[in-house]
mmCIF file of C-alpha atoms in Angstrom:
data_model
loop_
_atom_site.group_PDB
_atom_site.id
_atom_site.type_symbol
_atom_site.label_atom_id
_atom_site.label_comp_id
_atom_site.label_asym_id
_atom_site.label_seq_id
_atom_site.Cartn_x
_atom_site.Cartn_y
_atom_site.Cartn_z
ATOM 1 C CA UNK A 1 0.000 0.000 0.000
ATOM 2 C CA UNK A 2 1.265 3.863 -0.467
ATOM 3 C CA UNK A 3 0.786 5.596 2.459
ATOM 4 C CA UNK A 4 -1.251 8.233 2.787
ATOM 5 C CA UNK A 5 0.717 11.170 1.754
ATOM 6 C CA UNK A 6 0.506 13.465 4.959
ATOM 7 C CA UNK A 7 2.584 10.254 6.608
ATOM 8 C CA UNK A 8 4.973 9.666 3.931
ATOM 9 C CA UNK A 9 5.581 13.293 3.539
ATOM 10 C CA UNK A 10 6.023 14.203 7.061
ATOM 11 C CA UNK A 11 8.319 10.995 7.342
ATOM 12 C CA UNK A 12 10.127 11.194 4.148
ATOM 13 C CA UNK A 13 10.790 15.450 5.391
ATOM 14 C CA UNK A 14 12.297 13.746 8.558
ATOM 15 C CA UNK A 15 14.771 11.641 6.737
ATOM 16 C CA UNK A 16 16.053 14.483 4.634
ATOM 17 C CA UNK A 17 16.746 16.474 8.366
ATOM 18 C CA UNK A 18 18.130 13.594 9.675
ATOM 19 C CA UNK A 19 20.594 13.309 6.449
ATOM 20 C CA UNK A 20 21.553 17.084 6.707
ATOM 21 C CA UNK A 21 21.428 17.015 10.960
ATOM 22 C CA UNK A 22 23.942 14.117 10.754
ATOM 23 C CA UNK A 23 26.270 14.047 7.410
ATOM 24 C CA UNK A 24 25.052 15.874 4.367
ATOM 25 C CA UNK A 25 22.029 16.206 2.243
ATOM 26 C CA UNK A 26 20.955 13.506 0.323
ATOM 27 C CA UNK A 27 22.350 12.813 -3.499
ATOM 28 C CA UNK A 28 22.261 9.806 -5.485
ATOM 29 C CA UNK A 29 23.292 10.342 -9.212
ATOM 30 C CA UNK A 30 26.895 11.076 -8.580
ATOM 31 C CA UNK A 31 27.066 7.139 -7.285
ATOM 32 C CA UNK A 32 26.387 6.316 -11.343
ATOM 33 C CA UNK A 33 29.474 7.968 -11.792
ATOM 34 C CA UNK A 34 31.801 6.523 -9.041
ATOM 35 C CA UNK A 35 30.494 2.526 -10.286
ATOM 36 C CA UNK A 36 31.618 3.943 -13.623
ATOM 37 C CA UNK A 37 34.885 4.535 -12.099
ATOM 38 C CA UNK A 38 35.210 0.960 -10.158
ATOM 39 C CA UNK A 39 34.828 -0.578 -13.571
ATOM 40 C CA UNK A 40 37.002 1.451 -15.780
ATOM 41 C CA UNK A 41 39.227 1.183 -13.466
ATOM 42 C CA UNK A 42 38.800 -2.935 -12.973
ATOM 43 C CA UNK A 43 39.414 -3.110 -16.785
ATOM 44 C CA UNK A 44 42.078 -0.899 -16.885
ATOM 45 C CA UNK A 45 44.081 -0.441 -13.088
ATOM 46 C CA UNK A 46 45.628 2.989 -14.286
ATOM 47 C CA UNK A 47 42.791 4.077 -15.101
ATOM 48 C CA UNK A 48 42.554 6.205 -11.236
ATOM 49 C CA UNK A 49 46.230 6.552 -10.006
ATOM 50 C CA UNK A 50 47.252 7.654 -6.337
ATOM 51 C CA UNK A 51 49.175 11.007 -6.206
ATOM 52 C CA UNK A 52 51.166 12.723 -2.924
ATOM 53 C CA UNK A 53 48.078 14.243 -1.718
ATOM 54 C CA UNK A 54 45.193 12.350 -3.054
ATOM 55 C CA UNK A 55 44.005 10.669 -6.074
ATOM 56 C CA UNK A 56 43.492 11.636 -9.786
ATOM 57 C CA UNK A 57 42.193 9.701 -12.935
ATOM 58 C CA UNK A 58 42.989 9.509 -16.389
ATOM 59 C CA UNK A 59 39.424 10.582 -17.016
ATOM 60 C CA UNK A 60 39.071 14.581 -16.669
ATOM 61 C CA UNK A 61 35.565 14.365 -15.081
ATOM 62 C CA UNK A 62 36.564 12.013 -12.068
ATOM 63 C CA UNK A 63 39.616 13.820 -12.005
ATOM 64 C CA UNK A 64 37.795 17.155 -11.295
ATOM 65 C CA UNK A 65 37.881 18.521 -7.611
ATOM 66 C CA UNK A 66 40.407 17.525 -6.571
ATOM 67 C CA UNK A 67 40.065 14.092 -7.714
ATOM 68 C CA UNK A 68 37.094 13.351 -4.833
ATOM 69 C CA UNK A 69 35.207 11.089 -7.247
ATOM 70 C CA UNK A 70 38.607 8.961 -8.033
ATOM 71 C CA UNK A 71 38.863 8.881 -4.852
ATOM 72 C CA UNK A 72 35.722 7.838 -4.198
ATOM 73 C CA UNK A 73 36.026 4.978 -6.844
ATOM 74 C CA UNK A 74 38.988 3.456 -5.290
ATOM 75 C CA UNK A 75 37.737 3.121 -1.640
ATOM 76 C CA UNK A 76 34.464 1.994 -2.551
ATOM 77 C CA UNK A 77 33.134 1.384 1.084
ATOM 78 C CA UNK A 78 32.970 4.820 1.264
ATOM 79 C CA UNK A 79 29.292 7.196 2.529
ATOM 80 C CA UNK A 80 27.545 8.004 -0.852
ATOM 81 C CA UNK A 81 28.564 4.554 -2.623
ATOM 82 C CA UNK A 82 27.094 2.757 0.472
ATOM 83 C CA UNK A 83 24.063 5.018 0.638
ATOM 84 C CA UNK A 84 23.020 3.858 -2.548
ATOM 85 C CA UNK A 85 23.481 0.415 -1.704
ATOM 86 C CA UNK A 86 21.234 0.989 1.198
ATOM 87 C CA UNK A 87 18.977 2.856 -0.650
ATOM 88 C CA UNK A 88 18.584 -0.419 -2.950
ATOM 89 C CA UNK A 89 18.206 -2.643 0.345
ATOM 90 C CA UNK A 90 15.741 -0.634 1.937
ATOM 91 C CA UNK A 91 13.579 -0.234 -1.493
ATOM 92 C CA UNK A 92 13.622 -3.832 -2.053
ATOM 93 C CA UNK A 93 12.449 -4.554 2.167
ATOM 94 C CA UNK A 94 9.834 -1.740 1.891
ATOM 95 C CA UNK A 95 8.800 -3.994 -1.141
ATOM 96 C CA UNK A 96 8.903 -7.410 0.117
ATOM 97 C CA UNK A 97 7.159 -6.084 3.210
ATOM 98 C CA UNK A 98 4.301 -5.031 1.299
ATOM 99 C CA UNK A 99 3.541 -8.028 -0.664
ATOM 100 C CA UNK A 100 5.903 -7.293 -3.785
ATOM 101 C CA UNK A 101 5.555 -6.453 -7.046
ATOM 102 C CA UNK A 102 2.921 -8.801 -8.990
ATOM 103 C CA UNK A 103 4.355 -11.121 -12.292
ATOM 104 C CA UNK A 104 2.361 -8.536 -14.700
ATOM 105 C CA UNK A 105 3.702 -5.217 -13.033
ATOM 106 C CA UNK A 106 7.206 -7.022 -13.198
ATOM 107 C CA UNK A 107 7.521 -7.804 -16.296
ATOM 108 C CA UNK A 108 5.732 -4.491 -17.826
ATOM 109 C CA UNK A 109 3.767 -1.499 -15.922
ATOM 110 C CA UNK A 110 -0.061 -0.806 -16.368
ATOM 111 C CA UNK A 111 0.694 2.515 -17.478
ATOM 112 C CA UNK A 112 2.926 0.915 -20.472
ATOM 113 C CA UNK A 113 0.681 -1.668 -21.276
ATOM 114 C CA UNK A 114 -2.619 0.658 -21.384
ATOM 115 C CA UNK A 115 -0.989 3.003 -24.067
ATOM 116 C CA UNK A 116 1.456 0.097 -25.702
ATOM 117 C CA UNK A 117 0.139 -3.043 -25.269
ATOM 118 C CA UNK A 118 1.869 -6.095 -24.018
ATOM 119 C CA UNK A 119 5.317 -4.945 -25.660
ATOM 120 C CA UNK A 120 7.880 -5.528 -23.514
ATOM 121 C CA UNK A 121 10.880 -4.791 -25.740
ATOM 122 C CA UNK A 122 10.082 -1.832 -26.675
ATOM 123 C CA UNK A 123 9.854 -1.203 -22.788
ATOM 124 C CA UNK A 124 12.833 -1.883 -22.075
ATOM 125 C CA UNK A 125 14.159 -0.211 -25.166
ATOM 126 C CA UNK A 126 12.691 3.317 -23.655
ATOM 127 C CA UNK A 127 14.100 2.457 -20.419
ATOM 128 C CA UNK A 128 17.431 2.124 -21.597
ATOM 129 C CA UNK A 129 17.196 5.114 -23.077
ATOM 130 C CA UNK A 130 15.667 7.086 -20.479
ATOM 131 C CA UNK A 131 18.001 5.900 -18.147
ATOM 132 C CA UNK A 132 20.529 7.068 -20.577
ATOM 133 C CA UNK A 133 19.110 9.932 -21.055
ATOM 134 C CA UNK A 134 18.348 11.194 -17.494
ATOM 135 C CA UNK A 135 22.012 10.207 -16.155
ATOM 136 C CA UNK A 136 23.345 12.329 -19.033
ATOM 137 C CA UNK A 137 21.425 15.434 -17.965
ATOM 138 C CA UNK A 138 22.060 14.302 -14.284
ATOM 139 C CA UNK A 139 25.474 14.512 -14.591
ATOM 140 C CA UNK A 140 25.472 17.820 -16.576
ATOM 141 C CA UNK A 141 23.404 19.513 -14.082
ATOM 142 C CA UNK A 142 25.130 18.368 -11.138
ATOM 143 C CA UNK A 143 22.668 16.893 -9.490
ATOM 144 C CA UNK A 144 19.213 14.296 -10.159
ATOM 145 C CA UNK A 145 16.178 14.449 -8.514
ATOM 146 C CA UNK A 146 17.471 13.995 -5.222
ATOM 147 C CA UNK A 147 20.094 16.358 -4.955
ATOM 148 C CA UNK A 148 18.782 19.410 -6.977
ATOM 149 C CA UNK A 149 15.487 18.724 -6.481
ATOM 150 C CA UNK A 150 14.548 17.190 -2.831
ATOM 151 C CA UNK A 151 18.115 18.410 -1.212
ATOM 152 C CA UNK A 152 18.260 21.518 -3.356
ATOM 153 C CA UNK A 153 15.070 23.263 -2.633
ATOM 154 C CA UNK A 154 14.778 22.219 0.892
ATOM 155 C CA UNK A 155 18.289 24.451 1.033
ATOM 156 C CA UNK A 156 16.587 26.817 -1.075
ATOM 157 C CA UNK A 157 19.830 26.965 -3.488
ATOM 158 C CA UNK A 158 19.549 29.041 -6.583
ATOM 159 C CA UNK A 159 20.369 25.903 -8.448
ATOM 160 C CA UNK A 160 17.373 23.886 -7.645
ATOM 161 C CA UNK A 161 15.178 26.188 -9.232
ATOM 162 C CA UNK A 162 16.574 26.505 -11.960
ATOM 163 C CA UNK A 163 16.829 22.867 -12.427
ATOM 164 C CA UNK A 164 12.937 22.105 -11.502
ATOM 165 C CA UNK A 165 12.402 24.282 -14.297
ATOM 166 C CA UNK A 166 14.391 22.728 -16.769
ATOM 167 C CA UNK A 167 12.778 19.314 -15.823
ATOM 168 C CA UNK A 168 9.602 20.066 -15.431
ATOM 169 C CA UNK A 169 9.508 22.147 -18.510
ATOM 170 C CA UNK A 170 10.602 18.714 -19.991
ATOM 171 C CA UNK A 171 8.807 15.772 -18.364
ATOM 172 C CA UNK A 172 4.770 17.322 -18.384
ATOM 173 C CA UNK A 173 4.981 17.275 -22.151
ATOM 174 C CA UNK A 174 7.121 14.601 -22.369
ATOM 175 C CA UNK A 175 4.731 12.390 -20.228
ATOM 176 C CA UNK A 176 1.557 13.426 -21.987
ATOM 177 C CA UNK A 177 2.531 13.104 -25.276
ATOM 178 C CA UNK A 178 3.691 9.701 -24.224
ATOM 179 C CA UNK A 179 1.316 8.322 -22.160
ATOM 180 C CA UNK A 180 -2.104 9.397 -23.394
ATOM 181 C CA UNK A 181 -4.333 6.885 -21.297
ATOM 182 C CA UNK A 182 -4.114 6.069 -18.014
ATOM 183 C CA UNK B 1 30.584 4.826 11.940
ATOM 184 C CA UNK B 2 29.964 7.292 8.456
ATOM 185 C CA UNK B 3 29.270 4.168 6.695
ATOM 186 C CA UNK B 4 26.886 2.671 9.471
ATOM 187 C CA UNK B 5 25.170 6.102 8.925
ATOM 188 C CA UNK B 6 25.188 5.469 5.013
ATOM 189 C CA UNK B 7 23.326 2.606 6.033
ATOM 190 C CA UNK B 8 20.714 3.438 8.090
ATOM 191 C CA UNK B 9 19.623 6.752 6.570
ATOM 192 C CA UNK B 10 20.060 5.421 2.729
ATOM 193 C CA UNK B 11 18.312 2.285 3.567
ATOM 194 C CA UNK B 12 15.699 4.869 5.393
ATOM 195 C CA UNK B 13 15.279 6.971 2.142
ATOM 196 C CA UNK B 14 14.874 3.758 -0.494
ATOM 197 C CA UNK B 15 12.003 2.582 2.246
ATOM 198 C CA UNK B 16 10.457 5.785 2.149
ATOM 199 C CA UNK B 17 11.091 6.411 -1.952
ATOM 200 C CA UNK B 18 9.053 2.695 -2.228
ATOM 201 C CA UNK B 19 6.623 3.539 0.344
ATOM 202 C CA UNK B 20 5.269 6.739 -0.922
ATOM 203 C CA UNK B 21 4.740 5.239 -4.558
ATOM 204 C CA UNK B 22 8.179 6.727 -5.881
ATOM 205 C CA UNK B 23 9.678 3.873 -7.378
ATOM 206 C CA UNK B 24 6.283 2.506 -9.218
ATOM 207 C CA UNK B 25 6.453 4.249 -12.832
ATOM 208 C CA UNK B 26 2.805 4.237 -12.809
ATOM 209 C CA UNK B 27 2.611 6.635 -9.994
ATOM 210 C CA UNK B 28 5.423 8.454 -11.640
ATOM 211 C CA UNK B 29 3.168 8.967 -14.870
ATOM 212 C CA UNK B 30 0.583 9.537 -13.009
ATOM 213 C CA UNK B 31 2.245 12.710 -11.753
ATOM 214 C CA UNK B 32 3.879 13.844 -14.394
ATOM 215 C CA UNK B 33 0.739 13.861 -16.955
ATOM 216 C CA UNK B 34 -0.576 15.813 -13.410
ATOM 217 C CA UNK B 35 -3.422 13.248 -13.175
ATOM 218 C CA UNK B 36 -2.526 12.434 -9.900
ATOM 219 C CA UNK B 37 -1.040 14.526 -7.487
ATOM 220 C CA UNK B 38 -0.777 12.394 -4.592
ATOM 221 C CA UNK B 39 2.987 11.585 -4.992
ATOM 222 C CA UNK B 40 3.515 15.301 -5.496
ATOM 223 C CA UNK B 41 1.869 16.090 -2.679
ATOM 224 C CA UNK B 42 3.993 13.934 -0.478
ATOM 225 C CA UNK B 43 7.559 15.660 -2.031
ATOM 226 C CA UNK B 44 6.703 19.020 -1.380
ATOM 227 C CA UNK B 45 5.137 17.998 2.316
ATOM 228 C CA UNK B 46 8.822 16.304 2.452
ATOM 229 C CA UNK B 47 10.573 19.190 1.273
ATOM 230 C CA UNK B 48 8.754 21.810 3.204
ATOM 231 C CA UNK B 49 8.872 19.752 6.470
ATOM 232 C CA UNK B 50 12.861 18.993 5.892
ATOM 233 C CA UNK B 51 13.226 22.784 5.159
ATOM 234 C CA UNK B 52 11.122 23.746 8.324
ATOM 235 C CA UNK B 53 13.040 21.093 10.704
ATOM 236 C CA UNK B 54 16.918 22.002 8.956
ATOM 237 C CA UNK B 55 16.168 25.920 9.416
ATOM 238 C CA UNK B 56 14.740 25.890 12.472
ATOM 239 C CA UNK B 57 17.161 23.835 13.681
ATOM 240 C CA UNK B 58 19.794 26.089 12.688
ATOM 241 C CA UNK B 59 18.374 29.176 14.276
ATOM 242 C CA UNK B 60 18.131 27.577 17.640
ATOM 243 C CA UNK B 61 21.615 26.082 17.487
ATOM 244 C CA UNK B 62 20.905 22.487 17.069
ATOM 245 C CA UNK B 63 21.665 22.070 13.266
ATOM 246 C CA UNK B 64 25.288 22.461 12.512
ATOM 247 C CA UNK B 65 25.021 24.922 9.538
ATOM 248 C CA UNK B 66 28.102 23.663 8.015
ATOM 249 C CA UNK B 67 26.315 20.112 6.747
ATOM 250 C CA UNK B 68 24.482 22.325 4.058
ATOM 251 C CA UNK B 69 25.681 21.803 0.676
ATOM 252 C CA UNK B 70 24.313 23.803 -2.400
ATOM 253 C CA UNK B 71 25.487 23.605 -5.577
ATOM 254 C CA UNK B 72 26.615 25.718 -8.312
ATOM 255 C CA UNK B 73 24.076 27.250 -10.643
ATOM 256 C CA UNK B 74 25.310 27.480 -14.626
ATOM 257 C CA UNK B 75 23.482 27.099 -18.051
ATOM 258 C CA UNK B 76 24.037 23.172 -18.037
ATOM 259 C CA UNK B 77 21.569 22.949 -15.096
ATOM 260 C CA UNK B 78 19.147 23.817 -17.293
ATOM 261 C CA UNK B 79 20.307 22.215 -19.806
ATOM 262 C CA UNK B 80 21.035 18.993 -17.464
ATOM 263 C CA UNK B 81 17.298 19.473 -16.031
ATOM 264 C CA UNK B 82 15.851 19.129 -19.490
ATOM 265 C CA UNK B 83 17.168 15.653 -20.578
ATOM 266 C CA UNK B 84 16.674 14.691 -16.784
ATOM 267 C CA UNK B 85 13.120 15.461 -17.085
ATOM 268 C CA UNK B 86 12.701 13.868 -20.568
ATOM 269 C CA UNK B 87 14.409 10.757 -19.256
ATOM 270 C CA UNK B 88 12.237 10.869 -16.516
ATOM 271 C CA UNK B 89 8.787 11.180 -17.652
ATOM 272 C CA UNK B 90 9.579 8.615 -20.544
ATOM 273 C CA UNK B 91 10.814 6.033 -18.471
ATOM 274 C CA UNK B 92 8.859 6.455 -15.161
ATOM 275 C CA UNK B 93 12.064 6.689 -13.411
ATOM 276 C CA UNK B 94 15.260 8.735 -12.139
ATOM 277 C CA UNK B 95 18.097 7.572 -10.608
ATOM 278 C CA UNK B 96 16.726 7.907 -7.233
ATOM 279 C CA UNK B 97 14.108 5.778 -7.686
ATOM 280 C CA UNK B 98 15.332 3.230 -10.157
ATOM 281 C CA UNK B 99 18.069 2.518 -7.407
ATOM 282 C CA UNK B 100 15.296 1.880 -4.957
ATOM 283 C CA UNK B 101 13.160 -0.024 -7.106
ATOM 284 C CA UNK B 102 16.262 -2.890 -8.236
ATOM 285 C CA UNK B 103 15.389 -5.020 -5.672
ATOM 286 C CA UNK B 104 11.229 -5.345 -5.952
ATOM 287 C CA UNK B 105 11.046 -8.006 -9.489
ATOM 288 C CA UNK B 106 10.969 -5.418 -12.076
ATOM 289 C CA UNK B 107 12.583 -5.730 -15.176
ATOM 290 C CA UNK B 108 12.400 -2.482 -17.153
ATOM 291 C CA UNK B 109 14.532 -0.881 -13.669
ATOM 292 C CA UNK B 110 16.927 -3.098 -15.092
ATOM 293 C CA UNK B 111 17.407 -1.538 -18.346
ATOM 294 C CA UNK B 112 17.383 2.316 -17.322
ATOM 295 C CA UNK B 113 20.090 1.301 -14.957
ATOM 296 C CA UNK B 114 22.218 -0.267 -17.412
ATOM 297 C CA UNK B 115 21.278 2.915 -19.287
ATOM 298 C CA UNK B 116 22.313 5.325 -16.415
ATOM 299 C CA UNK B 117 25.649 4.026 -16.149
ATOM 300 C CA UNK B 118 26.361 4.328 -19.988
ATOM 301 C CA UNK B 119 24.869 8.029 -19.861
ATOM 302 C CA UNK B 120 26.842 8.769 -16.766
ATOM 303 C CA UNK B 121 29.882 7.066 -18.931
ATOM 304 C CA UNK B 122 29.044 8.841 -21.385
ATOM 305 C CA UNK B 123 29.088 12.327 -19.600
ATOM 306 C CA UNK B 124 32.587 11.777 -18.515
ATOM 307 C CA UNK B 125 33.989 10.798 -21.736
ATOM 308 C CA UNK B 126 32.614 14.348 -23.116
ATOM 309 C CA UNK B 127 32.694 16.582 -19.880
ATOM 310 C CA UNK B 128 35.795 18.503 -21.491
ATOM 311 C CA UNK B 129 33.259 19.357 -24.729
ATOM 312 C CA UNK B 130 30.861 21.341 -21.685
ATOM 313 C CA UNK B 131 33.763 22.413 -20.040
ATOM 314 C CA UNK B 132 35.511 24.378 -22.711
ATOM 315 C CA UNK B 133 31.743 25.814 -23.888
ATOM 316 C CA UNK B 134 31.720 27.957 -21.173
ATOM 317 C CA UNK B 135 27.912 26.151 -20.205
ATOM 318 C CA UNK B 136 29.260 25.092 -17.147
ATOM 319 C CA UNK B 137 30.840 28.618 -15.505
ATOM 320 C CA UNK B 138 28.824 30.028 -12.378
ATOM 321 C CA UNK B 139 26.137 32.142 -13.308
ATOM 322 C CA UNK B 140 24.189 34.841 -10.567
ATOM 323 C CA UNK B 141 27.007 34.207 -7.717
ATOM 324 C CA UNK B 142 27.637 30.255 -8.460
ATOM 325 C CA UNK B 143 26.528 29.052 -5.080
ATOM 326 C CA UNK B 144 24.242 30.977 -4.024
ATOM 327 C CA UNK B 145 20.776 30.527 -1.468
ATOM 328 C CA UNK B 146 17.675 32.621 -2.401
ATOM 329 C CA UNK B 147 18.205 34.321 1.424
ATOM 330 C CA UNK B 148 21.763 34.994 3.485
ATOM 331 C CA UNK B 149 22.245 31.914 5.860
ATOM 332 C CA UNK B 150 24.006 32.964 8.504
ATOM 333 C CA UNK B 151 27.066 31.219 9.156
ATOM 334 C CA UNK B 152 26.773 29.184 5.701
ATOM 335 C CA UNK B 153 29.021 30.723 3.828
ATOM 336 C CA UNK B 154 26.716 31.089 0.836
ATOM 337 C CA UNK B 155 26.078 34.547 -0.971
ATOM 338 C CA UNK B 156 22.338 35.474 -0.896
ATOM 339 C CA UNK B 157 20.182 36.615 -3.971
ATOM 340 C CA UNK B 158 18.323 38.885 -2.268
ATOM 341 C CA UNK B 159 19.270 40.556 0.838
ATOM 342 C CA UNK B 160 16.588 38.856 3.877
ATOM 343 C CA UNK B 161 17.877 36.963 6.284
ATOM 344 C CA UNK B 162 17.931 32.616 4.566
ATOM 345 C CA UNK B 163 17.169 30.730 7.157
ATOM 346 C CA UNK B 164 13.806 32.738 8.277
ATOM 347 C CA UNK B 165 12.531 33.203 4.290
ATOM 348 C CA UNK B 166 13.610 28.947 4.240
ATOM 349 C CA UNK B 167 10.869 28.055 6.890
ATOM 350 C CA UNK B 168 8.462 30.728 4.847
ATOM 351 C CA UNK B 169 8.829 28.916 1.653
ATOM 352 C CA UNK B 170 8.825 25.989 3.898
ATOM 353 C CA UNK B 171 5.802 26.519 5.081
ATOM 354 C CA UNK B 172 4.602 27.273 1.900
ATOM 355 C CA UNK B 173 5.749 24.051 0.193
ATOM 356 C CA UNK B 174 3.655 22.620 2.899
ATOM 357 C CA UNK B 175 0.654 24.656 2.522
ATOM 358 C CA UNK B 176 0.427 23.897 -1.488
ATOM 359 C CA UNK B 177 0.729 20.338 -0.889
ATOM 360 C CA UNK B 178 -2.420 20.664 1.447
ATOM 361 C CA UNK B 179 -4.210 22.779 -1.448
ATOM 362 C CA UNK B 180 -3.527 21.301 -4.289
ATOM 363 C CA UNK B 181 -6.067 18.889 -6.215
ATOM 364 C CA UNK B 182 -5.431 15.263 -6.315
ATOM 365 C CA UNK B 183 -5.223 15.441 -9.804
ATOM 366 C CA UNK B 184 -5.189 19.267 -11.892
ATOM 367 C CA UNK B 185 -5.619 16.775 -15.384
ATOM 368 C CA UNK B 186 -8.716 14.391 -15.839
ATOM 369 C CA UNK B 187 -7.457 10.920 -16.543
ATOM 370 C CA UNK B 188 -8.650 9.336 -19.740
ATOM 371 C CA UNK B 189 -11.312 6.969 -19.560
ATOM 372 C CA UNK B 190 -9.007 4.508 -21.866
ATOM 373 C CA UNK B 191 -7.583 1.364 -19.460
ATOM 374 C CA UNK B 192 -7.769 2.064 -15.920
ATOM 375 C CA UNK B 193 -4.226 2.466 -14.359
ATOM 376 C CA UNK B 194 -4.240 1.946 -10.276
ATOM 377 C CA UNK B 195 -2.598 4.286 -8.188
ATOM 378 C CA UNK B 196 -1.046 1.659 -6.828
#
């Protein structure tokens, strides 16, 4: 069941304080980024290379900063890699604890299957590329919907807003054209 | 103990992300086509109640101000924020969300991840393209807050004191989540889709 949305709301809120109270606010598309790193750098070891003071990468992007995201991908036990991981854990116990996902909403969702029909290639197809698509403009905006949006606003950074529009601007069109029943 | 953290507030958040309806693309669609509002309801009662509880916090002395961290504002944001939302809306996911969901059975989460990490790849294989455009320099101060926090170390866009106008918009994040419709579009009498 979804909870009722003054709960989740007012508990959901409370996990973004406690994020910010005790570390840092909550982000989750850099991770993409540092697993990126782990296997470049699996395939090819001098790929992230340790310096006097820190670590840098052959890559310009995870060598930015200060090299904090080859960093990151070489000490993978490491806050924001195993936040994700939790995040993952948590999703999937929140799930199980609820009775799961049923075979039909597994393999395709209603939504999808109301507009498309049962075609689950092409599914997967426009996940694939939405995925590809979203972690792109993640990464060039510095920040998902997590970070800019959730963590962002609740900081009220400049950056958030300007994001949410960009996004929004995007996704109302983007998910009416696609998804005219439902 | 930064990792036990990781841990116990990430595995809080992906509970939370599945529990409010986050990681179900039908819920997602559902929002985005603004048919129903419920989920947004929920983000900006989060947002406004984390906003409320940080700031307040701060002002009495409990919140260590330094744990903020805002980014940088530039062109790519935008930019960024478009593909983001056209990813978003045609998938039913974001990264958020698609991490959370890996675990519950579904299959197309599957594919958008395998996705994300080749568009993430693919951003750092052409991050010195947006670099040397220019699309990526601070614009309007960089990081900057919409108020002056003290103590943050942010520069302000206009001059009223942050952490006061961040449990006003707070508050008012909270107050259009009460307001606003459960859904602002009819849905479509075509196949029923369950909120749920």
């Amino acid at each position: 069941m979804t909870l009722d949305w003054k709960i989740g709301g007012v508990l959901l809120g409370a996990v973004f304080f406690v994020a910010v109270l005790l570390v840092k606010p909550i982000g989750v598309s850099t991770q993409f980024v540092i697993f990126d790193g782990m296997i470049a750098n699996a395939m090819s070891p001098d790929f992230i290379s340790q310096t006097d003071d820190g670590y840098t990468s052959s890559n310009a992007y995870m060598a930015k900063s200060g090299g904090k995201y080859a960093k990151a991908a070489a000490n993978p036990l490491n806050y924001g890699f195993v936040f994700v991981i939790a995040m993952a854990i948590g999703g999937a116990v929140s799930s199980y604890l609820r009775g799961g996902v049923g075979a039909a909403e597994r393999r395709l969702p209603e939504v999808w299957r109301a507009n498309y029909g049962d075609t689950p290639m092409k599914r997967y197809l426009v996940a694939f590329l939405g995925g590809f698509i979203a972690l792109y403009g993640a990464r060039l905006a510095g920040g998902c919907t997590s970070g800019h949006m959730m963590s962002g606003t609740m900081q009220t950074s400049l950056s958030a807003y300007i994001f949410m529009a960009g996004t929004f601007a995007a996704a109302i069109p983007t998910a009416t054209l696609l998804y005219k029943k439902g | 103990m930064q990792i036990l953290l990781a841990l116990v507030i990430g595995g809080a958040f992906g509970f939370m992300l599945d529990r409010i309806g986050a990681a179900n693309p039908n819920v997602i669609t559902g929002m985005l086509t603004l048919r129903r509002m419920n989920l947004a309801k929920t983000i900006m009662l989060a947002i406004g109640t984390g906003s409320i509880l940080m700031f307040g916090g701060q002002m009495l002395g409990l919140v260590d101000v330094g744990h903020m961290s805002v980014k940088s504002a530039y062109i790519g944001v935008l930019i960024g924020g478009v593909m983001l939302g056209i990813g978003w809306a045609a998938s039913g996911f974001c990264p958020g969300t698609a991490v959370t969901a890996i675990g519950s059975g579904r299959k197309d989460v599957l594919f958008f991840i395998a996705g994300g990490l080749l568009g993430a790849a693919a951003y750092m294989v052409t991050y010195p393209v947006w670099k040397a455009s220019g699309l990526l320099d601070p614009i309007a101060g960089g990081k900057v807050t919409l108020g002056a926090i003290p103590g943050s170390g942010y520069e302000a866009i206009f001059a009223v004191r942050g952490d006061i106008l961040g449990i006003v918009i707070g508050a008012i994040f909270v107050l259009v989540a009460f307001v606003m419709p459960d859904g602002l579009v009819k849905s479509s009498d075509g196949a029923k889709v369950p909120a749920e």
